[in-house]
């Protein structure tokens, strides 16, 4: 998928993450800020990159501000932000590319 | 060198401090030592006054100079003004190299951080630190090693001479012109002055700081005039609204209530739950809920508590008022209800921190505990607890009486929700060990209860009890299955603090925190 414009999903509440996507400069540029960066930084990055890969996003600036979200929450926020950047809010491919 | 809780204590730290690594919770039993004694100055001329105009003059009279060690108590909790007011004056006088030996420091003391940065303060010894002081220590701004001691361990350090206090500043809610201090009857009442009693006995100079001078004699005194050099009257020693809050509303968090119910069921199925039992609990939501639910069962079965110990909250005082507790002995009051109770109930009694928890006196109250109900930031699979360093590596808590009561009680119960956000409370290795696992008997979480395998007797008496028992490893595995396995915090090499065992050995060290880096 292409990231067509800037889009946001998620909140800054505890146990959530706010994910922002923007059109990129030819690759994935990921920045992560997290209240649990020491313990889970590696896992957060892995989860976000895997989700982008699954959605076939190859070119985007992605900013994650994490407040201790579980992996399932992170995945959902990334998926939502990418679909919002395409103005797709209905008829989402549940069980398909969205796991 | 690896100590008895499996922690690597660097040789240079052992050499620098002259301390030994921790060898076991009861290794120093029956140990003989000589107590230290302070330098004292006589008071024979009845015409001489102890009253001094202001903090500056009292510092001059006490001979404040570079490199001194000064002490404070923390009975004013988050409403304390005394530490900041004294340190500001010391800073203004250009004094450097001060070590603060406090019974604890909190967020109220954030304003002293610039004095750490400019070298006015080079050493901090405390039960713990929160807020910006913790950040300053963890980021390497303090010149010397910070030393974290339990409440009992602090008394031991002072009376054994390990730390010598040059000047003790004791905030007193009421005081007379000859230095008799009481914790009640003023505008900043704190209930008791337990933690300051050892300071008064062992410091070379003792200064009473009060905002309520009362007629002589201010008795019965918590701290007597015989140990006090000077009395200084200031406008305010604390913010009463933050010293004692109203009684915390009983929690409505179903998770905490469930853990409290587990705790009560566990307690009443042990052989220690019988008439005259002794009990201590903390101030957390689950602890307070367990006191309330235990009280109901005591009432139903006609079982009375002989001794309630520790930091006191309103629910304990309610049980005392109902006649369900014989005596409360008190070292700290957490709310207005506790302060009112000690003023009015003759069975609610103030004790010193030494009587409470000192491992080096001839017998402390903690040794007489049947139950203690504690909380913990982290517990590892060896039952070691961490109550000082956050899972992110930042110093953010206090030992308090945790290691003292755990070592003393027949049944030490730790209540911890399995997860705090994404952080698992039950883990393979705690970030820092503050309380050794050999003194922790039971861990209660919202996902199950683990009994320390060292306590086969407790495992035996819980057979047939309908509670969700499992092993501590199973609890950890459940936590990791939900949140993933956490990586260890990336610390720097420099040691910024030590966690001192209550006997003065090194339980663990705290390293400087480092900016996180993605590795690969």
XYZ file of C-alpha atoms in Angstrom:
619
model
C 0.000 0.000 0.000
C 1.025 3.539 -0.563
C 0.927 6.101 2.221
C -0.865 8.893 0.403
C -1.054 11.554 3.103
C -0.374 12.069 6.769
C -2.659 10.093 9.066
C -2.832 9.311 12.772
C -4.263 6.480 14.856
C -4.256 5.848 18.580
C -3.957 7.977 21.698
C -1.388 8.879 24.311
C -3.301 7.059 27.039
C -1.514 4.486 29.158
C -1.276 1.087 27.380
C -1.989 2.679 23.980
C 0.275 3.977 21.224
C -0.132 6.877 18.825
C 1.053 6.046 15.333
C 1.569 8.730 12.677
C 2.323 7.892 9.034
C 3.403 10.285 6.297
C 4.513 9.827 2.672
C 8.197 8.848 2.697
C 11.364 9.527 0.737
C 11.786 6.130 -0.833
C 12.055 3.922 2.220
C 10.690 3.296 5.723
C 11.853 5.886 8.248
C 10.767 4.750 11.693
C 11.079 6.681 14.935
C 9.976 5.217 18.258
C 9.443 6.876 21.590
C 8.255 4.604 24.390
C 7.739 4.564 28.130
C 9.040 0.972 28.048
C 11.788 1.489 25.463
C 14.447 -0.316 27.525
C 12.446 -3.485 27.980
C 10.446 -3.611 24.768
C 12.115 -1.263 22.225
C 13.266 -4.169 20.081
C 9.864 -5.868 20.133
C 8.005 -2.654 19.316
C 10.222 -2.030 16.305
C 9.848 -5.625 15.127
C 6.056 -5.514 15.433
C 5.726 -2.183 13.613
C 8.061 -3.215 10.762
C 6.327 -6.583 10.356
C 2.927 -4.893 10.210
C 4.105 -2.389 7.590
C 5.583 -5.252 5.596
C 2.318 -7.203 5.763
C 0.471 -4.134 4.446
C 3.148 -3.855 1.758
C 4.124 -0.349 2.807
C 7.644 0.337 1.499
C 7.838 4.091 1.541
C 6.742 6.051 4.629
C 7.772 8.109 7.583
C 6.352 6.391 10.651
C 6.357 7.872 14.132
C 5.320 5.789 17.141
C 4.710 7.291 20.571
C 4.138 4.264 22.757
C 2.749 4.251 26.278
C 3.218 0.560 27.003
C 0.838 -0.861 24.373
C 0.722 -4.604 23.793
C 1.753 -5.922 20.366
C -1.882 -6.439 19.297
C -2.600 -2.755 20.000
C 0.495 -1.615 18.112
C -0.510 -3.686 15.067
C -4.031 -2.272 15.099
C -2.801 1.325 15.349
C -0.350 0.904 12.465
C -3.005 -0.763 10.267
C -5.526 1.944 11.068
C -3.091 4.805 10.321
C -2.095 3.302 6.968
C -5.708 2.759 5.887
C -6.655 6.266 7.016
C -3.841 7.664 4.867
C -5.713 6.055 1.955
C -9.091 7.336 3.183
C -10.256 3.742 3.556
C -12.504 3.488 6.600
C -15.043 0.922 5.439
C -14.957 -2.559 3.920
C -11.591 -3.257 5.523
C -10.011 -6.606 4.628
C -10.634 -8.292 7.997
C -8.962 -11.690 8.089
C -7.075 -10.770 4.945
C -4.170 -8.383 5.173
C -5.593 -7.123 8.478
C -5.026 -9.975 10.882
C 32.018 -10.794 43.661
C 28.603 -12.530 43.491
C 26.635 -12.118 46.732
C 24.011 -14.365 48.338
C 21.203 -13.026 46.124
C 23.243 -13.650 42.981
C 24.196 -10.030 42.353
C 27.587 -8.979 41.022
C 29.095 -6.452 43.438
C 32.134 -4.827 41.773
C 35.401 -5.194 43.740
C 36.060 -1.452 43.495
C 32.760 -0.753 45.263
C 33.585 -3.202 48.058
C 36.987 -1.538 48.400
C 35.647 2.014 48.247
C 32.919 1.430 50.849
C 34.716 -1.099 53.041
C 31.526 -3.122 53.012
C 30.980 -6.831 52.586
C 28.681 -8.436 50.046
C 25.342 -9.652 51.402
C 25.687 -13.175 52.836
C 22.229 -14.005 54.119
C 19.423 -12.387 56.062
C 20.381 -13.653 59.519
C 24.186 -13.934 59.299
C 24.704 -11.075 61.774
C 22.480 -12.578 64.489
C 24.197 -12.402 67.903
C 26.915 -10.135 66.477
C 28.719 -8.038 69.094
C 29.691 -4.432 68.433
C 30.386 -1.162 70.214
C 27.954 1.680 69.714
C 29.158 5.071 68.569
C 28.677 8.132 70.734
C 28.155 11.762 69.747
C 30.122 14.780 70.846
C 27.975 16.717 73.323
C 28.100 20.210 74.788
C 26.874 20.944 78.311
C 24.088 23.300 79.323
C 24.589 24.404 82.928
C 23.826 28.094 82.923
C 20.048 28.479 83.367
C 20.212 31.998 81.865
C 21.429 30.759 78.481
C 18.725 30.378 75.826
C 18.464 27.724 73.119
C 16.339 29.959 70.908
C 18.028 31.115 67.703
C 16.595 33.763 65.403
C 16.784 32.019 62.021
C 18.229 29.090 60.053
C 21.302 31.080 59.027
C 22.239 31.882 62.629
C 21.641 28.327 63.779
C 23.921 27.034 61.013
C 26.633 29.446 62.166
C 26.199 28.419 65.815
C 26.449 24.743 64.828
C 29.694 25.471 62.986
C 28.455 24.382 59.548
C 31.348 23.734 57.205
C 32.276 21.974 53.965
C 32.008 18.202 54.007
C 29.581 17.841 56.907
C 26.839 15.245 57.196
C 23.422 16.561 58.135
C 20.205 14.692 58.776
C 16.436 15.048 58.366
C 13.289 13.016 58.973
C 10.450 12.506 56.498
C 7.368 12.609 58.745
C 6.057 15.602 56.758
C 6.128 13.401 53.665
C 5.108 15.268 50.495
C 4.394 18.406 52.562
C 7.958 18.824 53.895
C 9.519 22.304 53.880
C 12.400 21.677 56.307
C 14.931 19.977 53.981
C 14.528 22.641 51.290
C 14.716 25.570 53.722
C 17.898 24.338 55.415
C 19.580 23.377 52.128
C 18.757 26.737 50.562
C 20.481 28.541 53.425
C 23.505 26.215 53.306
C 23.719 26.865 49.565
C 23.467 30.641 50.077
C 26.336 30.464 52.557
C 28.507 28.864 49.859
C 29.055 25.636 51.781
C 30.048 22.621 49.620
C 30.376 18.875 49.925
C 27.392 18.177 52.183
C 26.080 14.651 52.690
C 22.387 14.369 53.488
C 21.401 11.442 55.699
C 17.595 11.461 55.618
C 15.088 8.858 56.733
C 13.576 9.410 53.274
C 13.275 12.046 50.538
C 10.292 12.645 48.279
C 9.077 14.809 45.428
C 8.636 17.682 47.895
C 12.425 17.869 47.947
C 12.835 18.338 44.170
C 14.101 21.924 44.794
C 17.422 20.582 46.172
C 18.410 19.091 42.776
C 20.305 22.252 41.694
C 22.398 21.900 44.884
C 23.365 18.386 43.746
C 24.360 19.788 40.367
C 26.518 22.588 41.836
C 28.323 20.434 44.430
C 26.615 21.813 47.550
C 25.330 18.269 48.078
C 27.691 15.424 47.195
C 26.184 12.517 49.117
C 22.667 11.215 49.709
C 21.795 8.471 52.167
C 18.111 7.727 52.395
C 15.490 5.038 52.480
C 14.848 6.052 48.913
C 14.187 8.965 46.638
C 11.464 9.807 44.197
C 10.983 12.470 41.566
C 13.831 14.628 40.348
C 16.363 13.562 43.006
C 16.023 9.982 41.776
C 16.587 11.155 38.203
C 19.617 13.199 39.274
C 21.199 10.162 40.960
C 20.324 7.764 38.125
C 21.791 10.115 35.527
C 25.054 10.381 37.429
C 24.802 13.909 38.828
C 25.608 13.000 42.440
C 29.348 13.015 43.151
C 29.423 10.232 45.782
C 27.579 6.931 45.886
C 23.965 7.224 46.969
C 23.202 4.785 49.789
C 19.695 3.354 50.123
C 18.969 1.912 53.548
C 15.898 0.378 55.113
C 14.380 2.164 58.112
C 15.988 -0.381 60.457
C 19.231 -0.287 58.508
C 19.470 3.489 58.921
C 19.281 3.205 62.703
C 21.956 0.504 62.596
C 24.223 2.676 60.421
C 23.918 5.594 62.845
C 24.348 3.706 66.103
C 27.222 1.573 64.788
C 29.056 4.740 63.734
C 29.030 3.836 60.036
C 27.525 7.268 59.481
C 28.269 10.189 61.817
C 25.768 13.016 61.811
C 27.252 16.453 62.439
C 23.951 18.313 62.629
C 20.417 16.892 62.837
C 17.567 19.187 61.791
C 14.340 17.962 63.292
C 11.072 19.511 62.158
C 8.729 19.547 65.140
C 4.983 20.300 64.961
C 5.276 21.701 68.502
C 8.322 22.555 70.561
C 9.112 24.570 73.704
C 12.062 26.958 74.068
C 14.158 24.197 75.665
C 13.688 21.723 72.795
C 10.962 19.308 73.951
C 9.348 18.218 70.688
C 5.952 16.720 70.058
C 4.316 15.587 66.823
C 0.863 16.941 67.667
C -0.886 20.100 68.796
C 0.535 22.452 66.179
C -0.441 23.477 62.667
C 1.623 20.801 60.871
C 0.845 17.694 62.942
C 2.441 14.484 61.738
C 1.388 12.096 64.524
C 4.791 10.699 65.514
C 8.503 11.625 65.311
C 9.803 8.047 65.308
C 12.425 8.322 62.581
C 14.051 11.404 64.157
C 14.664 9.818 67.560
C 17.959 8.151 66.618
C 19.170 11.414 65.056
C 18.542 13.224 68.350
C 20.545 10.619 70.255
C 23.515 10.296 67.920
C 24.047 13.648 66.156
C 26.712 15.999 67.522
C 24.368 18.979 67.188
C 20.599 18.767 67.278
C 18.385 21.594 66.037
C 14.629 21.703 66.547
C 12.798 23.577 63.811
C 9.194 24.444 64.623
C 6.360 26.685 63.470
C 4.520 26.391 66.777
C 6.429 27.373 69.914
C 4.480 26.282 72.990
C 4.959 26.955 76.724
C 7.523 24.871 78.637
C 7.247 21.926 79.320
C 5.929 20.400 76.049
C 5.421 16.901 77.445
C 5.216 13.970 77.110
C 7.872 14.738 74.513
C 8.663 12.543 71.494
C 12.147 14.007 71.550
C 13.496 15.355 74.799
C 15.295 18.631 75.512
C 18.245 16.629 76.889
C 19.388 15.967 73.331
C 18.602 19.351 71.781
C 21.136 22.150 71.287
C 19.071 24.837 69.573
C 15.474 25.771 68.814
C 14.596 27.762 65.721
C 11.111 29.112 65.002
C 10.128 29.538 61.340
C 6.875 30.500 59.592
C 6.006 27.078 58.218
C 7.658 23.674 58.538
C 5.285 21.986 56.127
C 2.086 22.014 54.132
C -0.562 20.348 56.345
C -2.669 19.392 53.298
C 0.184 17.265 51.979
C 1.513 15.950 55.304
C -1.679 14.041 56.023
C -4.352 13.488 53.462
C -7.867 12.391 54.239
C -8.325 8.640 54.552
C -7.946 7.027 51.149
C -11.323 5.839 49.892
C -11.467 2.050 49.912
C -10.487 0.926 46.431
C -13.177 0.039 43.907
C -10.654 -1.602 41.576
C -11.976 -5.158 41.300
C -8.506 -6.506 40.558
C -7.157 -5.101 43.842
C -10.213 -6.274 45.775
C -9.736 -9.770 44.388
C -6.071 -9.827 45.415
C -7.054 -8.510 48.860
C -9.576 -11.330 49.206
C -6.941 -13.886 48.189
C -4.656 -12.388 50.829
C -7.273 -12.583 53.564
C -8.111 -16.200 52.659
C -4.429 -17.057 52.806
C -3.918 -15.329 56.169
C -6.876 -17.032 57.882
C -5.741 -20.479 56.698
C -2.311 -20.206 58.313
C -1.674 -21.406 61.889
C -0.644 -17.845 62.848
C -4.201 -16.504 62.534
C -5.312 -16.854 66.139
C -6.159 -14.612 69.052
C -3.352 -12.145 69.740
C -1.738 -12.314 66.282
C 0.452 -9.455 65.063
C 0.126 -7.786 61.704
C 1.519 -5.010 59.542
C 0.302 -3.731 56.230
C 1.168 -0.983 53.811
C -0.702 1.931 52.380
C -1.527 0.601 48.888
C -5.080 -0.019 47.703
C -4.867 -3.821 47.931
C -3.192 -3.694 51.373
C -5.903 -1.438 52.773
C -8.634 -3.581 51.199
C -7.102 -6.669 52.810
C -7.114 -4.977 56.227
C -10.812 -4.206 55.782
C -11.729 -7.730 54.654
C -9.599 -9.316 57.393
C -11.363 -7.108 59.966
C -14.730 -8.556 58.956
C -13.521 -12.114 59.507
C -11.909 -11.193 62.840
C -15.257 -9.788 63.927
C -17.195 -12.883 62.765
C -14.830 -15.320 64.465
C -14.104 -13.248 67.562
C -10.364 -13.232 66.859
C -8.470 -10.156 68.046
C -5.182 -8.767 66.825
C -2.683 -8.342 69.691
C -0.389 -5.959 67.848
C -0.780 -3.751 64.807
C 2.553 -2.342 63.654
C 4.093 0.083 61.265
C 3.025 2.940 59.146
C -0.592 3.396 60.193
C -3.705 4.196 58.188
C -7.334 4.825 59.144
C -8.608 1.241 58.547
C -6.176 -0.070 61.213
C -7.319 2.660 63.625
C -10.951 1.716 62.945
C -10.185 -1.872 64.037
C -8.481 -0.490 67.164
C -11.511 1.686 67.939
C -13.794 -1.335 67.526
C -11.726 -3.255 70.078
C -10.447 -5.721 67.448
C -6.814 -4.691 68.061
C -5.191 -4.495 71.522
C -2.283 -2.177 70.682
C -1.104 -0.231 67.698
C 2.562 0.730 67.790
C 3.294 3.431 65.293
C 6.312 4.801 63.410
C 4.527 6.827 60.763
C 1.043 8.166 60.092
C -0.242 8.149 56.543
C -3.542 10.010 56.991
C -5.594 12.275 59.251
C -7.438 9.345 60.810
C -4.169 7.852 62.059
C -3.043 11.202 63.489
C -6.381 11.699 65.270
C -6.189 8.162 66.648
C -2.742 8.573 68.208
C -3.856 11.833 69.816
C -6.888 10.275 71.449
C -6.505 6.497 71.832
C -4.217 5.406 74.693
C -3.669 2.011 73.007
C -2.138 3.715 69.970
C 1.514 4.239 70.869
C 4.478 6.022 69.280
C 7.730 4.042 69.040
C 11.204 4.843 67.721
C 12.504 3.565 64.392
C 14.956 1.487 66.445
C 12.151 -0.202 68.377
C 10.408 -0.731 65.054
C 13.031 -2.312 62.867
C 16.683 -1.955 63.919
C 18.540 -5.258 63.313
C 21.384 -4.203 65.655
C 19.481 -3.475 68.863
C 18.488 -6.144 71.355
C 15.150 -6.920 69.755
C 12.816 -4.957 67.473
C 9.047 -5.164 66.934
C 9.448 -6.533 63.397
C 10.831 -9.750 64.902
C 7.475 -10.225 66.629
C 5.363 -9.975 63.469
C 3.189 -12.892 62.413
C 2.119 -11.288 59.131
C 3.338 -8.483 56.975
C 1.493 -7.542 53.785
C 3.780 -5.747 51.339
C 3.788 -4.462 47.785
C 6.634 -4.644 45.271
C 7.536 -3.148 41.903
C 9.060 -6.443 40.818
C 9.482 -9.960 42.216
C 11.761 -12.482 40.535
C 11.514 -16.261 40.354
C 13.760 -16.486 43.445
C 11.261 -14.290 45.347
C 13.734 -11.384 45.489
C 11.862 -8.072 45.558
C 12.684 -4.683 44.109
C 11.048 -1.630 45.647
C 13.603 1.069 44.784
C 14.505 1.051 41.082
C 11.821 1.264 38.388
C 11.759 -1.325 35.605
C 13.116 1.455 33.363
C 16.253 1.627 35.538
C 15.432 4.967 37.209
C 15.591 5.222 41.025
C 12.027 5.898 42.033
C 11.091 4.293 45.329
C 12.145 3.582 48.865
C 13.128 0.531 50.892
C 11.122 1.788 53.869
C 10.529 -1.088 56.249
C 10.215 -3.643 53.415
C 13.392 -5.676 54.094
C 13.040 -5.238 57.884
C 9.491 -6.538 58.164
C 10.096 -9.286 55.577
C 13.050 -10.547 57.637
C 11.100 -10.323 60.882
C 7.659 -11.698 60.037
C 6.710 -15.353 60.238
C 4.621 -14.935 57.092
C 5.655 -12.303 54.546
C 3.067 -11.757 51.818
C 3.739 -9.607 48.755
C 0.754 -8.436 46.723
C 1.508 -7.326 43.159
C -0.680 -7.135 40.072
C 0.926 -9.416 37.468
C 1.160 -6.564 34.963
C 1.452 -2.808 35.291
C 0.731 -1.722 31.740
C 3.264 -3.690 29.712
C 5.641 -4.177 32.652
C 5.507 -7.644 34.248
C 5.779 -7.590 38.057
C 6.927 -11.212 38.122
C 10.139 -11.634 36.172
C 13.252 -13.754 35.761
C 15.550 -11.174 37.336
C 14.519 -8.045 39.201
C 16.201 -4.832 38.060
C 17.685 -4.395 41.551
C 17.373 -6.575 44.658
C 16.204 -4.724 47.759
C 14.610 -7.553 49.759
C 16.146 -11.052 49.647
C 13.876 -13.871 48.482
C 14.725 -16.017 51.505
C 12.575 -13.612 53.578
C 9.578 -13.534 51.208
C 7.063 -16.341 51.672
C 4.083 -15.727 49.410
C 3.401 -13.704 46.260
C -0.218 -12.896 45.483
C -1.132 -11.694 41.989
C -4.407 -11.340 40.109
C -3.420 -14.407 38.041
C -2.423 -16.733 40.867
C -0.582 -17.222 44.135
C 2.912 -18.641 44.527
C 4.330 -19.908 47.817
C 8.097 -19.863 48.254
C 9.305 -23.509 48.056
C 11.425 -22.779 51.150
C 8.118 -22.738 53.049
C 6.971 -26.335 52.714
C 5.025 -25.823 55.961
C 2.866 -23.142 54.339
C 2.446 -25.225 51.170
C 1.286 -28.093 53.397
C -1.299 -26.037 55.324
C -2.768 -24.608 52.077
C -3.622 -28.100 50.762
C -7.380 -28.160 50.275
C -7.671 -24.354 50.425
C -9.562 -23.052 47.418
C -7.129 -20.465 46.066
C -5.405 -20.342 42.627
C -1.989 -21.680 43.667
C 0.785 -22.096 41.119
C 4.568 -21.784 40.964
C 6.348 -18.455 40.656
C 7.744 -19.604 37.290
C 4.195 -20.175 36.048
C 3.281 -16.631 37.060
C 6.272 -15.253 35.173
C 5.420 -17.344 32.111
C 1.823 -16.085 32.146
C 3.075 -12.507 32.282
C 5.591 -13.005 29.459
C 2.954 -14.743 27.314
C 0.866 -11.569 27.408
C 3.472 -8.814 27.123
C 6.510 -10.570 25.695
C 9.826 -11.165 27.438
C 11.375 -7.868 28.483
C 14.991 -7.071 27.615
C 17.252 -6.016 30.494
C 17.687 -2.255 30.931
C 20.780 -0.854 29.186
C 22.827 0.586 32.045
C 26.138 2.437 31.898
C 29.234 1.111 33.676
C 29.342 3.644 36.478
C 27.823 2.644 39.813
C 25.780 5.563 41.191
C 24.268 3.963 44.264
C 24.206 0.964 46.528
C 21.295 -0.872 48.038
C 22.472 -1.632 51.542
C 21.227 -4.731 53.322
C 19.744 -4.040 56.742
C 22.916 -5.488 58.332
C 25.158 -3.047 56.394
C 26.298 -5.438 53.663
C 25.778 -4.697 49.962
C 22.568 -6.210 48.595
C 22.956 -4.710 45.135
C 24.360 -1.764 43.215
C 22.545 0.719 40.981
C 24.165 1.693 37.709
C 23.933 4.954 35.832
C 21.122 4.926 33.295
C 21.996 5.172 29.615
C 20.083 6.507 26.618
C 18.447 3.504 24.908
C 20.078 2.348 21.698
C 18.696 -0.066 19.136
C 21.345 -2.747 18.721
C 21.911 -4.661 15.473
